[in-house]
Amino acid sequence: MDYIIKLAFVLLIFIYSWFFQAQNQEWDIDRELLKSANNMAVHDAAQEMNESERARGRLIIDRAAAEASFKETLEANLGLDDSLNPRAGSRLSSRVDVVHFEVIDESSGVTFPFLYEDSRYGITKYIQGPSVIAVIKTRHPALIARARTQEDIQVPAIQEYKYNK
């Protein structure tokens, strides 16, 4: 009887460890998916230049067009609908939130290179030219009910233009 109790205890620990590992792998996969999609989205957003300003020699990003392009690219790459909820067949299971979207360009009144710091999202970077900065997040996939809730998966991305000197 003592042997069966020990065996059951070891089996429970094994199963818990197995689910814990599976949950961590899900987190890694979802984070990598979000990071890649966010990188592509800020890249596309940074391409939305104000052409009349560019003709005058200034790199000014059209904020409205950049936001629209950013959202469109996120939707396409993550399988999301217009409100950023996952569609059927999407790898994600929870809504994606854009928690921060910022355009820094020559109209912002900064001189480049510029030290960009945002302690809320843990971003510190020297920006060499006009940039689009975005932070997205989604819920952590939970396979195991735990006493404390998991933090959301939060991913920053920056796309910048570097001036040739």
PDB file of C-alpha atoms in Angstrom:
ATOM      1  CA  MET A   1       0.000   0.000   0.000  1.00  0.00           C
ATOM      2  CA  ASP A   2       2.851   2.339   0.845  1.00  0.00           C
ATOM      3  CA  TYR A   3       4.368   1.649  -2.576  1.00  0.00           C
ATOM      4  CA  ILE A   4       1.121   2.567  -4.380  1.00  0.00           C
ATOM      5  CA  ILE A   5       0.823   5.880  -2.510  1.00  0.00           C
ATOM      6  CA  LYS A   6       4.424   6.797  -3.384  1.00  0.00           C
ATOM      7  CA  LEU A   7       3.879   5.798  -6.998  1.00  0.00           C
ATOM      8  CA  ALA A   8       0.697   7.898  -7.210  1.00  0.00           C
ATOM      9  CA  PHE A   9       2.528  10.873  -5.699  1.00  0.00           C
ATOM     10  CA  VAL A  10       5.400  10.562  -8.214  1.00  0.00           C
ATOM     11  CA  LEU A  11       2.876  10.213 -11.049  1.00  0.00           C
ATOM     12  CA  LEU A  12       1.076  13.411  -9.965  1.00  0.00           C
ATOM     13  CA  ILE A  13       4.369  15.308  -9.833  1.00  0.00           C
ATOM     14  CA  PHE A  14       5.269  14.004 -13.294  1.00  0.00           C
ATOM     15  CA  ILE A  15       1.917  15.038 -14.787  1.00  0.00           C
ATOM     16  CA  TYR A  16       2.091  18.486 -13.157  1.00  0.00           C
ATOM     17  CA  SER A  17       5.635  18.970 -14.517  1.00  0.00           C
ATOM     18  CA  TRP A  18       4.518  17.853 -17.950  1.00  0.00           C
ATOM     19  CA  PHE A  19       1.673  20.398 -18.049  1.00  0.00           C
ATOM     20  CA  PHE A  20       3.949  23.102 -16.669  1.00  0.00           C
ATOM     21  CA  GLN A  21       6.461  22.440 -19.475  1.00  0.00           C
ATOM     22  CA  ALA A  22       3.685  22.459 -22.082  1.00  0.00           C
ATOM     23  CA  GLN A  23       2.423  25.800 -20.725  1.00  0.00           C
ATOM     24  CA  ASN A  24       5.919  27.302 -20.905  1.00  0.00           C
ATOM     25  CA  GLN A  25       6.303  26.113 -24.501  1.00  0.00           C
ATOM     26  CA  GLU A  26       2.956  27.722 -25.383  1.00  0.00           C
ATOM     27  CA  TRP A  27       4.183  30.976 -23.830  1.00  0.00           C
ATOM     28  CA  ASP A  28       7.410  30.850 -25.863  1.00  0.00           C
ATOM     29  CA  ILE A  29       5.582  30.130 -29.110  1.00  0.00           C
ATOM     30  CA  ASP A  30       2.995  32.873 -28.549  1.00  0.00           C
ATOM     31  CA  ARG A  31       5.657  35.412 -27.551  1.00  0.00           C
ATOM     32  CA  GLU A  32       7.739  34.680 -30.642  1.00  0.00           C
ATOM     33  CA  LEU A  33       4.627  34.951 -32.825  1.00  0.00           C
ATOM     34  CA  LEU A  34       3.718  38.313 -31.245  1.00  0.00           C
ATOM     35  CA  LYS A  35       7.287  39.608 -31.561  1.00  0.00           C
ATOM     36  CA  SER A  36       7.516  38.733 -35.260  1.00  0.00           C
ATOM     37  CA  ALA A  37       4.102  40.214 -36.015  1.00  0.00           C
ATOM     38  CA  ASN A  38       4.894  43.397 -34.052  1.00  0.00           C
ATOM     39  CA  ASN A  39       8.220  43.810 -35.874  1.00  0.00           C
ATOM     40  CA  MET A  40       6.503  43.489 -39.258  1.00  0.00           C
ATOM     41  CA  ALA A  41       3.710  45.845 -38.208  1.00  0.00           C
ATOM     42  CA  VAL A  42       6.022  48.660 -37.035  1.00  0.00           C
ATOM     43  CA  HIS A  43       8.072  48.212 -40.217  1.00  0.00           C
ATOM     44  CA  ASP A  44       4.959  48.674 -42.352  1.00  0.00           C
ATOM     45  CA  ALA A  45       3.830  51.616 -40.220  1.00  0.00           C
ATOM     46  CA  ALA A  46       7.196  53.359 -40.630  1.00  0.00           C
ATOM     47  CA  GLN A  47       6.786  53.214 -44.417  1.00  0.00           C
ATOM     48  CA  GLU A  48       3.816  55.600 -44.275  1.00  0.00           C
ATOM     49  CA  MET A  49       5.676  58.810 -45.059  1.00  0.00           C
ATOM     50  CA  ASN A  50       4.100  62.190 -45.639  1.00  0.00           C
ATOM     51  CA  GLU A  51       5.116  62.616 -49.276  1.00  0.00           C
ATOM     52  CA  SER A  52       4.734  66.418 -49.394  1.00  0.00           C
ATOM     53  CA  GLU A  53       7.123  66.761 -46.412  1.00  0.00           C
ATOM     54  CA  ARG A  54       9.492  64.230 -47.932  1.00  0.00           C
ATOM     55  CA  ALA A  55       9.630  66.361 -51.085  1.00  0.00           C
ATOM     56  CA  ARG A  56      10.874  69.191 -48.837  1.00  0.00           C
ATOM     57  CA  GLY A  57      13.608  66.935 -47.423  1.00  0.00           C
ATOM     58  CA  ARG A  58      11.949  66.110 -44.097  1.00  0.00           C
ATOM     59  CA  LEU A  59      11.107  62.605 -42.919  1.00  0.00           C
ATOM     60  CA  ILE A  60       7.655  62.910 -41.362  1.00  0.00           C
ATOM     61  CA  ILE A  61       5.572  59.790 -40.731  1.00  0.00           C
ATOM     62  CA  ASP A  62       1.826  60.160 -41.341  1.00  0.00           C
ATOM     63  CA  ARG A  63       0.502  59.026 -37.949  1.00  0.00           C
ATOM     64  CA  ALA A  64      -3.027  58.111 -39.060  1.00  0.00           C
ATOM     65  CA  ALA A  65      -1.796  56.083 -42.032  1.00  0.00           C
ATOM     66  CA  ALA A  66       0.895  54.489 -39.857  1.00  0.00           C
ATOM     67  CA  GLU A  67      -1.640  53.371 -37.250  1.00  0.00           C
ATOM     68  CA  ALA A  68      -3.938  51.959 -39.935  1.00  0.00           C
ATOM     69  CA  SER A  69      -1.063  50.105 -41.595  1.00  0.00           C
ATOM     70  CA  PHE A  70       0.147  48.816 -38.213  1.00  0.00           C
ATOM     71  CA  LYS A  71      -3.269  47.438 -37.299  1.00  0.00           C
ATOM     72  CA  GLU A  72      -3.800  45.914 -40.744  1.00  0.00           C
ATOM     73  CA  THR A  73      -0.462  44.085 -40.601  1.00  0.00           C
ATOM     74  CA  LEU A  74      -1.170  42.781 -37.084  1.00  0.00           C
ATOM     75  CA  GLU A  75      -4.565  41.486 -38.205  1.00  0.00           C
ATOM     76  CA  ALA A  76      -3.082  39.727 -41.239  1.00  0.00           C
ATOM     77  CA  ASN A  77      -0.133  38.134 -39.437  1.00  0.00           C
ATOM     78  CA  LEU A  78      -1.910  37.042 -36.260  1.00  0.00           C
ATOM     79  CA  GLY A  79      -5.273  35.986 -37.716  1.00  0.00           C
ATOM     80  CA  LEU A  80      -7.272  38.719 -35.997  1.00  0.00           C
ATOM     81  CA  ASP A  81     -10.524  40.475 -36.815  1.00  0.00           C
ATOM     82  CA  ASP A  82     -11.055  44.265 -36.916  1.00  0.00           C
ATOM     83  CA  SER A  83     -11.283  44.504 -33.111  1.00  0.00           C
ATOM     84  CA  LEU A  84      -8.054  42.436 -32.697  1.00  0.00           C
ATOM     85  CA  ASN A  85      -9.846  39.335 -31.428  1.00  0.00           C
ATOM     86  CA  PRO A  86      -8.581  36.004 -32.791  1.00  0.00           C
ATOM     87  CA  ARG A  87     -10.487  34.505 -35.692  1.00  0.00           C
ATOM     88  CA  ALA A  88     -11.233  30.813 -35.975  1.00  0.00           C
ATOM     89  CA  GLY A  89      -7.986  29.025 -36.755  1.00  0.00           C
ATOM     90  CA  SER A  90      -5.758  31.694 -35.218  1.00  0.00           C
ATOM     91  CA  ARG A  91      -2.839  30.469 -33.106  1.00  0.00           C
ATOM     92  CA  LEU A  92      -3.832  32.939 -30.379  1.00  0.00           C
ATOM     93  CA  SER A  93      -6.713  32.378 -27.989  1.00  0.00           C
ATOM     94  CA  SER A  94      -7.048  35.866 -26.467  1.00  0.00           C
ATOM     95  CA  ARG A  95      -7.516  39.416 -27.712  1.00  0.00           C
ATOM     96  CA  VAL A  96      -4.390  41.371 -28.673  1.00  0.00           C
ATOM     97  CA  ASP A  97      -4.187  44.870 -27.189  1.00  0.00           C
ATOM     98  CA  VAL A  98      -2.066  47.694 -28.564  1.00  0.00           C
ATOM     99  CA  VAL A  99      -0.971  49.256 -25.281  1.00  0.00           C
ATOM    100  CA  HIS A 100       1.394  51.815 -26.773  1.00  0.00           C
ATOM    101  CA  PHE A 101       1.853  53.289 -30.247  1.00  0.00           C
ATOM    102  CA  GLU A 102       4.137  56.246 -30.830  1.00  0.00           C
ATOM    103  CA  VAL A 103       5.653  58.035 -33.790  1.00  0.00           C
ATOM    104  CA  ILE A 104       8.840  60.025 -33.262  1.00  0.00           C
ATOM    105  CA  ASP A 105       9.986  62.022 -36.261  1.00  0.00           C
ATOM    106  CA  GLU A 106      11.269  65.441 -37.214  1.00  0.00           C
ATOM    107  CA  SER A 107       7.918  67.038 -36.321  1.00  0.00           C
ATOM    108  CA  SER A 108       8.282  65.779 -32.725  1.00  0.00           C
ATOM    109  CA  GLY A 109      10.856  68.438 -31.900  1.00  0.00           C
ATOM    110  CA  VAL A 110      13.657  66.000 -31.054  1.00  0.00           C
ATOM    111  CA  THR A 111      17.128  65.894 -32.534  1.00  0.00           C
ATOM    112  CA  PHE A 112      18.605  62.576 -33.559  1.00  0.00           C
ATOM    113  CA  PRO A 113      20.285  60.547 -32.197  1.00  0.00           C
ATOM    114  CA  PHE A 114      17.799  60.579 -29.356  1.00  0.00           C
ATOM    115  CA  LEU A 115      17.749  58.466 -26.192  1.00  0.00           C
ATOM    116  CA  TYR A 116      14.256  57.040 -25.958  1.00  0.00           C
ATOM    117  CA  GLU A 117      13.263  55.766 -22.529  1.00  0.00           C
ATOM    118  CA  ASP A 118       9.932  54.401 -21.383  1.00  0.00           C
ATOM    119  CA  SER A 119      10.117  52.712 -17.994  1.00  0.00           C
ATOM    120  CA  ARG A 120       6.502  51.495 -18.195  1.00  0.00           C
ATOM    121  CA  TYR A 121       7.465  49.034 -20.935  1.00  0.00           C
ATOM    122  CA  GLY A 122      11.168  48.581 -20.199  1.00  0.00           C
ATOM    123  CA  ILE A 123      12.377  50.281 -23.384  1.00  0.00           C
ATOM    124  CA  THR A 124      15.666  52.173 -23.536  1.00  0.00           C
ATOM    125  CA  LYS A 125      17.239  52.742 -26.951  1.00  0.00           C
ATOM    126  CA  TYR A 126      19.220  55.326 -28.841  1.00  0.00           C
ATOM    127  CA  ILE A 127      17.072  56.173 -31.841  1.00  0.00           C
ATOM    128  CA  GLN A 128      19.043  57.266 -34.893  1.00  0.00           C
ATOM    129  CA  GLY A 129      16.155  58.720 -36.914  1.00  0.00           C
ATOM    130  CA  PRO A 130      12.367  58.848 -37.338  1.00  0.00           C
ATOM    131  CA  SER A 131      10.783  55.843 -35.645  1.00  0.00           C
ATOM    132  CA  VAL A 132       7.606  53.969 -34.897  1.00  0.00           C
ATOM    133  CA  ILE A 133       7.395  52.367 -31.459  1.00  0.00           C
ATOM    134  CA  ALA A 134       4.673  49.924 -30.457  1.00  0.00           C
ATOM    135  CA  VAL A 135       3.934  47.601 -27.553  1.00  0.00           C
ATOM    136  CA  ILE A 136       1.325  44.857 -27.865  1.00  0.00           C
ATOM    137  CA  LYS A 137       0.118  42.307 -25.338  1.00  0.00           C
ATOM    138  CA  THR A 138      -2.139  39.311 -24.970  1.00  0.00           C
ATOM    139  CA  ARG A 139      -3.071  36.946 -22.161  1.00  0.00           C
ATOM    140  CA  HIS A 140      -0.731  34.177 -21.089  1.00  0.00           C
ATOM    141  CA  PRO A 141      -1.995  30.741 -22.152  1.00  0.00           C
ATOM    142  CA  ALA A 142      -2.993  28.842 -19.002  1.00  0.00           C
ATOM    143  CA  LEU A 143      -3.084  25.057 -18.921  1.00  0.00           C
ATOM    144  CA  ILE A 144      -2.628  24.804 -15.156  1.00  0.00           C
ATOM    145  CA  ALA A 145      -4.694  26.693 -12.599  1.00  0.00           C
ATOM    146  CA  ARG A 146      -2.259  28.359 -10.227  1.00  0.00           C
ATOM    147  CA  ALA A 147      -2.545  30.419  -7.079  1.00  0.00           C
ATOM    148  CA  ARG A 148      -1.187  33.514  -8.801  1.00  0.00           C
ATOM    149  CA  THR A 149      -2.234  34.616 -12.240  1.00  0.00           C
ATOM    150  CA  GLN A 150       0.287  34.791 -15.051  1.00  0.00           C
ATOM    151  CA  GLU A 151       1.384  38.148 -16.381  1.00  0.00           C
ATOM    152  CA  ASP A 152       0.329  39.038 -19.893  1.00  0.00           C
ATOM    153  CA  ILE A 153       2.731  38.449 -22.748  1.00  0.00           C
ATOM    154  CA  GLN A 154       3.924  41.961 -23.648  1.00  0.00           C
ATOM    155  CA  VAL A 155       6.161  42.639 -26.639  1.00  0.00           C
ATOM    156  CA  PRO A 156       7.788  45.947 -27.722  1.00  0.00           C
ATOM    157  CA  ALA A 157       9.103  46.751 -31.196  1.00  0.00           C
ATOM    158  CA  ILE A 158      10.884  49.747 -32.739  1.00  0.00           C
ATOM    159  CA  GLN A 159      11.448  50.513 -36.409  1.00  0.00           C
ATOM    160  CA  GLU A 160      13.717  53.441 -37.191  1.00  0.00           C
ATOM    161  CA  TYR A 161      15.253  55.203 -40.151  1.00  0.00           C
ATOM    162  CA  LYS A 162      18.977  55.741 -39.860  1.00  0.00           C
ATOM    163  CA  TYR A 163      20.418  58.794 -41.532  1.00  0.00           C
ATOM    164  CA  ASN A 164      23.471  58.319 -43.743  1.00  0.00           C
ATOM    165  CA  LYS A 165      26.203  60.626 -42.526  1.00  0.00           C
TER     166      LYS A 165
END
